[in-house]
């Protein structure tokens, strides 16, 4: 039944039944966790072959000694493997260490403090406060990078087909101190949004309307992470940029954190040749070279685009049933109640749910007190501030299927209980 159509008496009966159910969950001593957007042990094991894959053979195309320093931009074989993931040329990619977040942090920091080119102008030297556009809900660690580096964040609406481009363009036209925008173009964290071709086309042109030294931070963390073979693709940003002459206005990121090992993968960054030259110059101040042996291991394990696709199907086999359980509980428990709306992603790691306005914190608190841990409400917004207090991120990759079944029963109960109580109040 829809909440708005229930009489006060029905609401009171509902509340009593829901509260009883809630108390039973509380009494059953649960300890479940839907917070962690990381691969399960079962998924990590899909790559276990990697640890012995080299068998002592460190030979590589360039015949360099991979054990030694050097090769700041990564080994050629690895560039050939991952350039197609970002759809950039071989001379437009850098292969780094184990974390794309580190590359993102460096990119923002270098731009803020050192600037891009040989004589590049830093954002900080412009004497205005640097600002970033943040499509919301979004990835909390993008927001932490900005906060840590003193960059002001402006939330913009994330629609079903990507950021609201009218809003983005209007803001950029009126404020040249906006120097960046965070984008997760395929299976966004946490909504699972895939940007439409029209949105990608407009993002590729932002460099023409923004102030100097603007960059799109294109975090394609879930580029190959679909739950089925027919999930929507995202258009190639760099290809669009080439048609508009805006290649210098974008940085593209990716990693194998959710392909092989989250703690021991390989991260990569795509950019124009001019940007690559400036970026590696700055990066060279922080290290002498990345772990090239791990890069070679990844080449041996994944081989090529077909190898990556094949490997990702195995992840989907583990993840899809988990997503299905979450969605089954949401549909059966909350469908037609007007108490919540949620996304049904075709890839990535998360499901995003909006409660009725004002209830996200209460639902997270109720769930925690019944033994189900959820990502803190607000985490998906800059400064932890969800103005409507509605958004909750659900991460089903780590718990077992049985644990998700149980956790989702509790979660649905908490959403209903909070909604009915709010209506009664
Ligand atoms: N980008 C997004 C959108 C993510 O969701 C995550 C991890 O959850 C990362 C980046 C982290 O990437 P990495 O492990 O390569 O640092």
CSV table of C-alpha atoms and ligand atoms in Angstrom, one decimal:
chain,number,residue,atom,x,y,z
A,1,UNK,CA,0.0,0.0,0.0
A,2,UNK,CA,1.1,3.6,-0.6
A,3,UNK,CA,2.1,5.4,2.5
A,4,UNK,CA,0.2,8.5,1.6
A,5,UNK,CA,-3.1,6.6,1.2
A,6,UNK,CA,-2.9,4.9,4.6
A,7,UNK,CA,-5.3,6.1,7.3
A,8,UNK,CA,-3.9,7.0,10.7
A,9,UNK,CA,-5.2,3.8,12.1
A,10,UNK,CA,-3.6,1.7,9.4
A,11,UNK,CA,-0.3,3.6,10.0
A,12,UNK,CA,-0.5,2.8,13.7
A,13,UNK,CA,-1.1,-0.9,13.1
A,14,UNK,CA,1.7,-0.9,10.5
A,15,UNK,CA,4.0,0.7,13.0
A,16,UNK,CA,3.3,-1.9,15.7
A,17,UNK,CA,3.9,-4.8,13.4
A,18,UNK,CA,7.1,-3.2,12.0
A,19,UNK,CA,8.4,-2.4,15.4
A,20,UNK,CA,7.9,-6.0,16.6
A,21,UNK,CA,9.7,-7.3,13.6
A,22,UNK,CA,12.5,-4.8,14.2
A,23,UNK,CA,12.9,-5.9,17.8
A,24,UNK,CA,13.2,-9.5,16.7
A,25,UNK,CA,16.1,-8.5,14.4
A,26,UNK,CA,17.7,-6.5,17.3
A,27,UNK,CA,17.4,-9.5,19.6
A,28,UNK,CA,19.0,-11.9,17.0
A,29,UNK,CA,22.5,-10.4,17.4
A,30,UNK,CA,23.3,-9.8,13.8
A,31,UNK,CA,26.6,-8.4,12.6
A,32,UNK,CA,26.3,-7.7,8.9
A,33,UNK,CA,28.1,-5.1,6.7
A,34,UNK,CA,26.8,-3.5,3.5
A,35,UNK,CA,29.4,-0.7,3.5
A,36,UNK,CA,32.4,-2.0,1.7
A,37,UNK,CA,32.8,-1.3,-2.0
A,38,UNK,CA,35.6,-3.9,-2.4
A,39,UNK,CA,35.9,-7.3,-4.0
A,40,UNK,CA,35.0,-10.3,-2.0
A,41,UNK,CA,37.7,-13.0,-1.2
A,42,UNK,CA,35.9,-15.2,-3.8
A,43,UNK,CA,36.5,-12.5,-6.5
A,44,UNK,CA,40.1,-11.9,-5.4
A,45,UNK,CA,40.7,-15.6,-5.8
A,46,UNK,CA,39.8,-15.4,-9.5
A,47,UNK,CA,43.3,-13.8,-10.0
A,48,UNK,CA,45.4,-16.0,-7.7
A,49,UNK,CA,47.3,-17.4,-10.7
A,50,UNK,CA,49.0,-14.0,-10.9
A,51,UNK,CA,51.4,-14.7,-8.0
A,52,UNK,CA,53.4,-17.4,-9.8
A,53,UNK,CA,52.6,-16.4,-13.3
A,54,UNK,CA,56.1,-15.1,-14.2
A,55,UNK,CA,57.9,-18.2,-13.1
A,56,UNK,CA,61.1,-16.2,-12.8
A,57,UNK,CA,60.9,-14.9,-16.4
A,58,UNK,CA,61.1,-11.1,-16.4
A,59,UNK,CA,61.7,-10.7,-20.1
A,60,UNK,CA,59.8,-7.9,-21.7
A,61,UNK,CA,59.5,-6.2,-25.1
A,62,UNK,CA,62.0,-3.4,-24.3
A,63,UNK,CA,64.4,-5.9,-22.7
A,64,UNK,CA,64.8,-3.6,-19.7
A,65,UNK,CA,65.6,-4.9,-16.2
A,66,UNK,CA,62.2,-4.7,-14.6
A,67,UNK,CA,63.8,-5.2,-11.2
A,68,UNK,CA,65.5,-1.8,-11.4
A,69,UNK,CA,64.4,1.8,-11.1
A,70,UNK,CA,63.0,3.6,-14.1
A,71,UNK,CA,60.2,3.4,-16.6
A,72,UNK,CA,58.2,6.1,-14.9
A,73,UNK,CA,55.3,5.9,-17.4
A,74,UNK,CA,55.1,2.1,-17.3
A,75,UNK,CA,56.0,-0.8,-19.5
A,76,UNK,CA,54.9,-1.0,-23.2
A,77,UNK,CA,53.1,-4.3,-22.9
A,78,UNK,CA,50.9,-2.9,-20.1
A,79,UNK,CA,50.2,0.3,-22.1
A,80,UNK,CA,49.0,-2.0,-25.0
A,81,UNK,CA,46.8,-3.9,-22.6
A,82,UNK,CA,45.1,-0.9,-20.9
A,83,UNK,CA,45.1,1.8,-23.6
A,84,UNK,CA,41.9,0.2,-25.1
A,85,UNK,CA,40.2,0.3,-21.7
A,86,UNK,CA,40.4,4.1,-21.7
A,87,UNK,CA,40.3,4.2,-25.5
A,88,UNK,CA,43.5,6.3,-25.8
A,89,UNK,CA,46.6,5.9,-28.0
A,90,UNK,CA,49.7,4.0,-26.7
A,91,UNK,CA,51.5,7.3,-26.4
A,92,UNK,CA,48.7,8.8,-24.3
A,93,UNK,CA,48.8,6.5,-21.3
A,94,UNK,CA,50.8,6.2,-18.1
A,95,UNK,CA,50.8,3.0,-16.1
A,96,UNK,CA,51.3,3.6,-12.4
A,97,UNK,CA,51.3,1.8,-9.1
A,98,UNK,CA,48.4,0.1,-7.4
A,99,UNK,CA,46.0,3.0,-7.0
A,100,UNK,CA,44.2,5.3,-9.5
A,101,UNK,CA,43.1,7.4,-6.5
A,102,UNK,CA,46.8,8.2,-5.9
A,103,UNK,CA,47.0,9.3,-9.6
A,104,UNK,CA,43.9,11.5,-9.2
A,105,UNK,CA,45.3,13.1,-6.0
A,106,UNK,CA,48.6,13.8,-7.7
A,107,UNK,CA,46.8,15.2,-10.8
A,108,UNK,CA,44.7,17.6,-8.7
A,109,UNK,CA,47.7,18.5,-6.5
A,110,UNK,CA,50.1,19.2,-9.4
A,111,UNK,CA,47.5,21.3,-11.1
A,112,UNK,CA,46.8,23.2,-8.0
A,113,UNK,CA,50.4,23.8,-7.0
A,114,UNK,CA,52.7,23.4,-10.0
A,115,UNK,CA,50.5,23.8,-13.1
A,116,UNK,CA,50.4,21.7,-16.3
A,117,UNK,CA,53.0,22.7,-18.9
A,118,UNK,CA,56.7,23.4,-18.7
A,119,UNK,CA,55.9,27.0,-17.7
A,120,UNK,CA,52.4,26.1,-16.7
A,121,UNK,CA,50.2,28.3,-14.6
A,122,UNK,CA,49.0,26.6,-11.4
A,123,UNK,CA,45.4,27.0,-10.3
A,124,UNK,CA,46.6,28.4,-7.0
A,125,UNK,CA,48.5,31.2,-8.8
A,126,UNK,CA,45.3,32.6,-10.2
A,127,UNK,CA,44.5,34.2,-6.8
A,128,UNK,CA,41.0,32.9,-6.7
A,129,UNK,CA,39.7,29.9,-4.7
A,130,UNK,CA,39.8,26.8,-6.9
A,131,UNK,CA,36.4,25.1,-7.3
A,132,UNK,CA,35.3,21.7,-8.6
A,133,UNK,CA,31.9,20.5,-9.9
A,134,UNK,CA,30.7,17.3,-8.2
A,135,UNK,CA,27.9,15.4,-9.7
A,136,UNK,CA,25.8,14.0,-6.8
A,137,UNK,CA,25.4,11.5,-5.4
A,138,UNK,CA,29.1,10.6,-6.0
A,139,UNK,CA,32.2,8.9,-4.8
A,140,UNK,CA,33.2,10.1,-1.3
A,141,UNK,CA,37.0,9.9,-1.9
A,142,UNK,CA,36.8,12.3,-4.8
A,143,UNK,CA,35.3,14.7,-2.4
A,144,UNK,CA,38.0,14.0,0.2
A,145,UNK,CA,40.7,14.8,-2.4
A,146,UNK,CA,39.2,18.2,-2.9
A,147,UNK,CA,38.6,18.8,0.7
A,148,UNK,CA,42.2,17.8,1.6
A,149,UNK,CA,43.6,20.1,-1.1
A,150,UNK,CA,41.4,23.1,-0.1
A,151,UNK,CA,39.3,23.0,-3.2
A,152,UNK,CA,35.7,24.2,-2.9
A,153,UNK,CA,33.1,21.7,-4.2
A,154,UNK,CA,29.9,22.7,-6.0
A,155,UNK,CA,27.3,19.9,-6.2
A,156,UNK,CA,25.5,19.4,-9.5
A,157,UNK,CA,22.6,17.1,-10.3
A,158,UNK,CA,23.4,13.6,-11.7
A,159,UNK,CA,20.6,12.6,-14.0
A,160,UNK,CA,19.9,9.2,-15.4
A,161,UNK,CA,22.1,9.9,-18.4
A,162,UNK,CA,25.0,11.7,-16.5
A,163,UNK,CA,25.6,15.1,-15.0
A,164,UNK,CA,22.9,17.8,-15.8
A,165,UNK,CA,24.9,19.4,-18.6
A,166,UNK,CA,22.7,22.6,-18.7
A,167,UNK,CA,23.6,23.2,-15.1
A,168,UNK,CA,27.3,22.3,-15.6
A,169,UNK,CA,27.7,24.6,-18.7
A,170,UNK,CA,25.9,27.5,-17.0
A,171,UNK,CA,28.1,27.3,-13.9
A,172,UNK,CA,31.3,27.1,-16.0
A,173,UNK,CA,30.3,30.1,-18.1
A,174,UNK,CA,29.7,32.3,-15.1
A,175,UNK,CA,32.7,31.2,-13.0
A,176,UNK,CA,36.2,30.8,-14.4
A,177,UNK,CA,37.6,29.6,-11.0
A,178,UNK,CA,35.8,26.2,-11.6
A,179,UNK,CA,38.8,24.1,-12.7
A,180,UNK,CA,37.5,20.6,-12.6
A,181,UNK,CA,34.6,18.2,-12.7
A,182,UNK,CA,34.6,14.6,-11.3
A,183,UNK,CA,33.0,12.1,-13.6
A,184,UNK,CA,32.5,8.3,-13.2
A,185,UNK,CA,31.1,7.7,-16.7
A,186,UNK,CA,30.2,4.0,-16.6
A,187,UNK,CA,28.4,2.5,-13.6
A,188,UNK,CA,28.9,5.6,-11.4
A,189,UNK,CA,29.5,5.1,-7.7
A,190,UNK,CA,26.9,4.9,-6.2
A,191,UNK,CA,24.1,5.1,-8.7
A,192,UNK,CA,25.3,2.9,-11.5
A,193,UNK,CA,24.6,5.6,-14.1
A,194,UNK,CA,26.1,5.2,-17.6
A,195,UNK,CA,26.6,8.6,-19.3
A,196,UNK,CA,24.8,8.9,-22.6
A,197,UNK,CA,26.6,9.7,-25.9
A,198,UNK,CA,25.0,13.2,-25.9
A,199,UNK,CA,26.4,13.9,-22.4
A,200,UNK,CA,29.9,12.6,-23.3
A,201,UNK,CA,29.8,14.8,-26.4
A,202,UNK,CA,29.0,17.9,-24.3
A,203,UNK,CA,31.7,17.0,-21.7
A,204,UNK,CA,34.3,16.8,-24.4
A,205,UNK,CA,33.5,20.5,-25.2
A,206,UNK,CA,33.6,21.8,-21.7
A,207,UNK,CA,37.2,22.8,-22.2
A,208,UNK,CA,36.0,25.4,-24.7
A,209,UNK,CA,33.7,27.2,-22.3
A,210,UNK,CA,35.5,26.9,-19.0
A,211,UNK,CA,38.3,29.2,-17.7
A,212,UNK,CA,42.0,28.4,-18.3
A,213,UNK,CA,43.5,25.1,-17.3
A,214,UNK,CA,40.1,23.4,-16.7
A,215,UNK,CA,40.3,19.6,-16.6
A,216,UNK,CA,37.6,16.8,-16.7
A,217,UNK,CA,38.6,14.1,-14.2
A,218,UNK,CA,37.2,11.1,-16.0
A,219,UNK,CA,37.4,8.3,-13.4
A,220,UNK,CA,36.5,5.2,-15.4
A,221,UNK,CA,36.9,2.9,-12.4
A,222,UNK,CA,34.2,0.6,-13.6
A,223,UNK,CA,35.0,0.7,-17.4
A,224,UNK,CA,34.8,-3.1,-17.9
A,225,UNK,CA,32.7,-4.0,-14.8
A,226,UNK,CA,29.4,-5.0,-16.3
A,227,UNK,CA,27.0,-7.6,-14.8
A,228,UNK,CA,26.0,-8.9,-18.2
A,229,UNK,CA,27.2,-8.8,-21.8
A,230,UNK,CA,24.5,-6.5,-23.0
A,231,UNK,CA,25.1,-3.7,-20.4
A,232,UNK,CA,25.4,-0.2,-22.0
A,233,UNK,CA,28.8,1.0,-23.1
A,234,UNK,CA,30.0,4.6,-22.7
A,235,UNK,CA,31.2,6.7,-25.6
A,236,UNK,CA,34.9,7.3,-26.0
A,237,UNK,CA,35.7,10.7,-24.4
A,238,UNK,CA,39.1,11.1,-26.1
A,239,UNK,CA,37.6,10.3,-29.5
A,240,UNK,CA,35.0,13.1,-28.9
A,241,UNK,CA,37.8,15.4,-27.7
A,242,UNK,CA,39.8,14.8,-30.9
A,243,UNK,CA,36.9,16.0,-33.0
A,244,UNK,CA,36.7,19.2,-30.9
A,245,UNK,CA,40.4,19.8,-30.4
A,246,UNK,CA,40.0,19.6,-26.6
A,247,UNK,CA,42.3,16.6,-25.9
A,248,UNK,CA,44.2,18.7,-23.3
A,249,UNK,CA,41.1,19.3,-21.2
A,250,UNK,CA,40.7,15.7,-20.0
A,251,UNK,CA,42.4,13.3,-17.6
A,252,UNK,CA,41.2,9.7,-17.8
A,253,UNK,CA,41.7,7.1,-15.0
A,254,UNK,CA,41.3,3.4,-14.5
A,255,UNK,CA,42.7,0.5,-12.5
A,256,UNK,CA,42.6,-3.2,-12.0
A,257,UNK,CA,41.6,-2.8,-8.3
A,258,UNK,CA,38.3,-4.6,-9.1
A,259,UNK,CA,39.7,-6.7,-11.9
A,260,UNK,CA,42.6,-8.4,-10.2
A,261,UNK,CA,43.6,-7.4,-6.6
A,262,UNK,CA,42.3,-4.2,-5.0
A,263,UNK,CA,45.5,-4.0,-2.9
A,264,UNK,CA,48.0,-5.1,-5.5
A,265,UNK,CA,46.6,-4.1,-8.9
A,266,UNK,CA,47.8,-1.6,-11.5
A,267,UNK,CA,46.4,1.9,-12.1
A,268,UNK,CA,46.6,3.8,-15.3
A,269,UNK,CA,46.0,7.3,-16.6
A,270,UNK,CA,45.1,8.5,-20.1
A,271,UNK,CA,45.9,12.0,-21.3
A,272,UNK,CA,47.1,14.0,-24.3
A,273,UNK,CA,50.8,13.9,-25.1
A,274,UNK,CA,51.3,17.4,-23.8
A,275,UNK,CA,49.6,16.6,-20.5
A,276,UNK,CA,51.6,13.3,-20.2
A,277,UNK,CA,54.9,15.2,-20.5
A,278,UNK,CA,53.9,17.7,-17.8
A,279,UNK,CA,52.4,15.0,-15.5
A,280,UNK,CA,55.4,12.7,-15.7
A,281,UNK,CA,57.7,15.6,-15.0
A,282,UNK,CA,55.9,16.3,-11.7
A,283,UNK,CA,55.4,12.6,-10.9
A,284,UNK,CA,59.2,12.1,-11.2
A,285,UNK,CA,59.5,14.2,-8.1
A,286,UNK,CA,57.6,11.6,-6.1
A,287,UNK,CA,59.1,8.3,-7.4
A,288,UNK,CA,61.8,6.9,-9.7
A,289,UNK,CA,59.6,4.3,-11.2
A,290,UNK,CA,56.5,2.1,-10.6
A,291,UNK,CA,56.4,-1.6,-9.8
A,292,UNK,CA,57.0,-2.9,-13.4
A,293,UNK,CA,57.1,-6.5,-12.3
A,294,UNK,CA,53.5,-6.3,-11.2
A,295,UNK,CA,52.7,-4.6,-14.5
A,296,UNK,CA,54.2,-7.6,-16.4
A,297,UNK,CA,52.2,-10.0,-14.2
A,298,UNK,CA,49.0,-8.3,-15.2
A,299,UNK,CA,49.9,-8.6,-18.9
A,300,UNK,CA,50.6,-12.3,-18.5
A,301,UNK,CA,47.3,-12.9,-16.6
A,302,UNK,CA,44.9,-10.7,-18.6
A,303,UNK,CA,46.7,-10.9,-22.0
A,304,UNK,CA,44.4,-8.6,-24.1
A,305,UNK,CA,40.9,-7.1,-24.4
A,306,UNK,CA,39.3,-10.5,-24.8
A,307,UNK,CA,41.2,-11.8,-21.8
A,308,UNK,CA,39.9,-8.9,-19.7
A,309,UNK,CA,36.3,-9.4,-20.9
A,310,UNK,CA,36.5,-13.1,-20.1
A,311,UNK,CA,37.9,-12.4,-16.6
A,312,UNK,CA,35.2,-9.8,-15.9
A,313,UNK,CA,32.5,-12.4,-16.8
A,314,UNK,CA,33.8,-14.5,-13.8
A,315,UNK,CA,33.4,-11.4,-11.5
A,316,UNK,CA,29.9,-10.9,-12.9
A,317,UNK,CA,29.0,-14.5,-12.0
A,318,UNK,CA,29.9,-13.8,-8.4
A,319,UNK,CA,28.4,-10.3,-8.2
A,320,UNK,CA,25.2,-10.6,-10.2
A,321,UNK,CA,23.3,-12.9,-7.8
A,322,UNK,CA,24.2,-10.5,-5.0
A,323,UNK,CA,22.8,-7.5,-6.8
A,324,UNK,CA,19.7,-9.6,-7.7
A,325,UNK,CA,19.1,-10.4,-4.0
A,326,UNK,CA,19.3,-6.7,-3.0
A,327,UNK,CA,16.9,-5.7,-5.8
A,328,UNK,CA,14.5,-8.6,-5.1
A,329,UNK,CA,14.1,-7.3,-1.5
A,330,UNK,CA,13.7,-3.7,-2.5
A,331,UNK,CA,11.1,-4.6,-5.2
A,332,UNK,CA,9.2,-7.0,-2.9
A,333,UNK,CA,9.5,-5.0,0.3
A,334,UNK,CA,9.3,-1.4,-1.0
A,335,UNK,CA,7.8,-1.5,-4.5
A,336,UNK,CA,4.6,0.4,-4.7
A,337,UNK,CA,4.9,1.9,-1.2
A,338,UNK,CA,6.3,5.3,-2.3
A,339,UNK,CA,8.7,5.1,0.6
A,340,UNK,CA,11.9,4.8,-1.5
A,341,UNK,CA,13.3,4.9,-5.0
A,342,UNK,CA,16.5,3.1,-6.0
A,343,UNK,CA,18.7,2.4,-9.0
A,344,UNK,CA,19.0,-0.9,-10.8
A,345,UNK,CA,22.6,-0.8,-12.1
A,346,UNK,CA,23.9,-3.0,-14.9
A,347,UNK,CA,27.4,-3.0,-13.5
A,348,UNK,CA,29.8,-1.5,-10.9
A,349,UNK,CA,29.6,-2.1,-7.2
A,350,UNK,CA,26.7,-0.2,-5.8
A,351,UNK,CA,23.0,0.4,-5.6
A,352,UNK,CA,21.8,3.8,-4.6
A,353,UNK,CA,18.6,4.3,-2.7
A,354,UNK,CA,16.7,7.5,-1.8
A,355,UNK,CA,14.4,7.4,1.2
A,356,UNK,CA,11.7,9.9,1.8
A,357,UNK,CA,13.3,13.4,2.5
A,358,UNK,CA,14.8,13.6,6.0
A,359,UNK,CA,15.1,9.9,6.7
A,360,UNK,CA,18.5,8.6,5.5
A,361,UNK,CA,20.3,9.1,8.8
A,362,UNK,CA,17.5,7.6,10.7
A,363,UNK,CA,17.4,4.5,8.5
A,364,UNK,CA,21.2,4.1,8.8
A,365,UNK,CA,20.9,4.4,12.6
A,366,UNK,CA,18.1,2.0,12.9
A,367,UNK,CA,19.9,-0.6,10.8
A,368,UNK,CA,23.1,-0.2,12.8
A,369,UNK,CA,21.2,-0.7,16.0
A,370,UNK,CA,19.8,-4.0,14.5
A,371,UNK,CA,23.3,-5.1,13.5
A,372,UNK,CA,23.4,-4.0,9.8
A,373,UNK,CA,26.2,-1.6,9.0
A,374,UNK,CA,25.5,0.9,6.1
A,375,UNK,CA,27.7,3.6,4.6
A,376,UNK,CA,27.1,6.8,6.7
A,377,UNK,CA,24.3,8.9,5.3
A,378,UNK,CA,25.7,11.9,3.6
A,379,UNK,CA,28.9,10.2,2.5
A,380,UNK,CA,27.8,10.4,-1.1
A,381,UNK,CA,27.8,14.2,-1.0
A,382,UNK,CA,30.5,16.9,-0.7
A,383,UNK,CA,31.3,17.7,2.9
A,384,UNK,CA,29.1,14.8,4.0
A,385,UNK,CA,26.1,17.0,3.5
A,386,UNK,CA,23.1,15.5,1.7
A,387,UNK,CA,20.8,18.5,1.8
A,388,UNK,CA,17.7,16.3,1.6
A,389,UNK,CA,19.1,13.6,3.9
A,390,UNK,CA,17.8,10.9,1.5
A,391,UNK,CA,20.7,9.0,-0.1
A,392,UNK,CA,21.9,5.6,1.1
A,393,UNK,CA,24.6,3.6,-0.7
A,394,UNK,CA,24.3,-0.2,-0.7
A,395,UNK,CA,27.4,-2.3,-1.4
A,396,UNK,CA,26.6,-6.0,-1.8
A,397,UNK,CA,30.0,-7.4,-3.0
A,398,UNK,CA,31.5,-8.6,0.3
A,399,UNK,CA,28.8,-10.3,2.3
A,400,UNK,CA,27.7,-13.8,1.3
A,401,UNK,CA,24.3,-14.3,-0.4
A,402,UNK,CA,22.8,-15.5,2.8
A,403,UNK,CA,24.1,-12.5,4.7
A,404,UNK,CA,22.7,-10.2,2.0
A,405,UNK,CA,19.3,-11.9,2.3
A,406,UNK,CA,19.3,-11.2,6.0
A,407,UNK,CA,20.7,-7.7,5.9
A,408,UNK,CA,18.1,-6.7,3.2
A,409,UNK,CA,15.2,-8.0,5.4
A,410,UNK,CA,16.4,-5.7,8.1
A,411,UNK,CA,17.1,-2.8,5.8
A,412,UNK,CA,13.6,-2.9,4.2
A,413,UNK,CA,12.1,-3.1,7.7
A,414,UNK,CA,14.1,0.0,8.8
A,415,UNK,CA,13.1,2.0,5.7
A,416,UNK,CA,9.4,1.1,6.4
A,417,UNK,CA,9.6,1.8,10.1
A,418,UNK,CA,11.2,5.2,9.7
A,419,UNK,CA,8.8,6.1,6.9
A,420,UNK,CA,5.7,5.1,8.9
A,421,UNK,CA,6.9,6.9,12.0
A,422,UNK,CA,7.6,10.0,10.0
A,423,UNK,CA,4.1,10.0,8.5
A,424,UNK,CA,2.6,9.4,12.0
A,425,UNK,CA,4.5,12.3,13.4
B,1,LIG,N1,37.2,5.5,-8.3
B,1,LIG,C1,35.9,5.1,-8.0
B,1,LIG,C2,34.7,5.7,-8.6
B,1,LIG,C3,35.8,4.1,-7.0
B,1,LIG,O1,34.6,3.7,-6.6
B,1,LIG,C4,37.0,3.6,-6.4
B,1,LIG,C5,36.9,2.5,-5.3
B,1,LIG,O2,35.9,2.2,-4.8
B,1,LIG,C6,38.2,4.1,-6.8
B,1,LIG,C7,38.3,5.0,-7.8
B,1,LIG,C8,39.5,3.6,-6.2
B,1,LIG,O3,40.4,3.2,-7.2
B,1,LIG,P1,41.8,2.6,-6.9
B,1,LIG,O4,41.7,1.4,-6.1
B,1,LIG,O5,42.4,2.4,-8.3
B,1,LIG,O6,42.6,3.7,-6.1
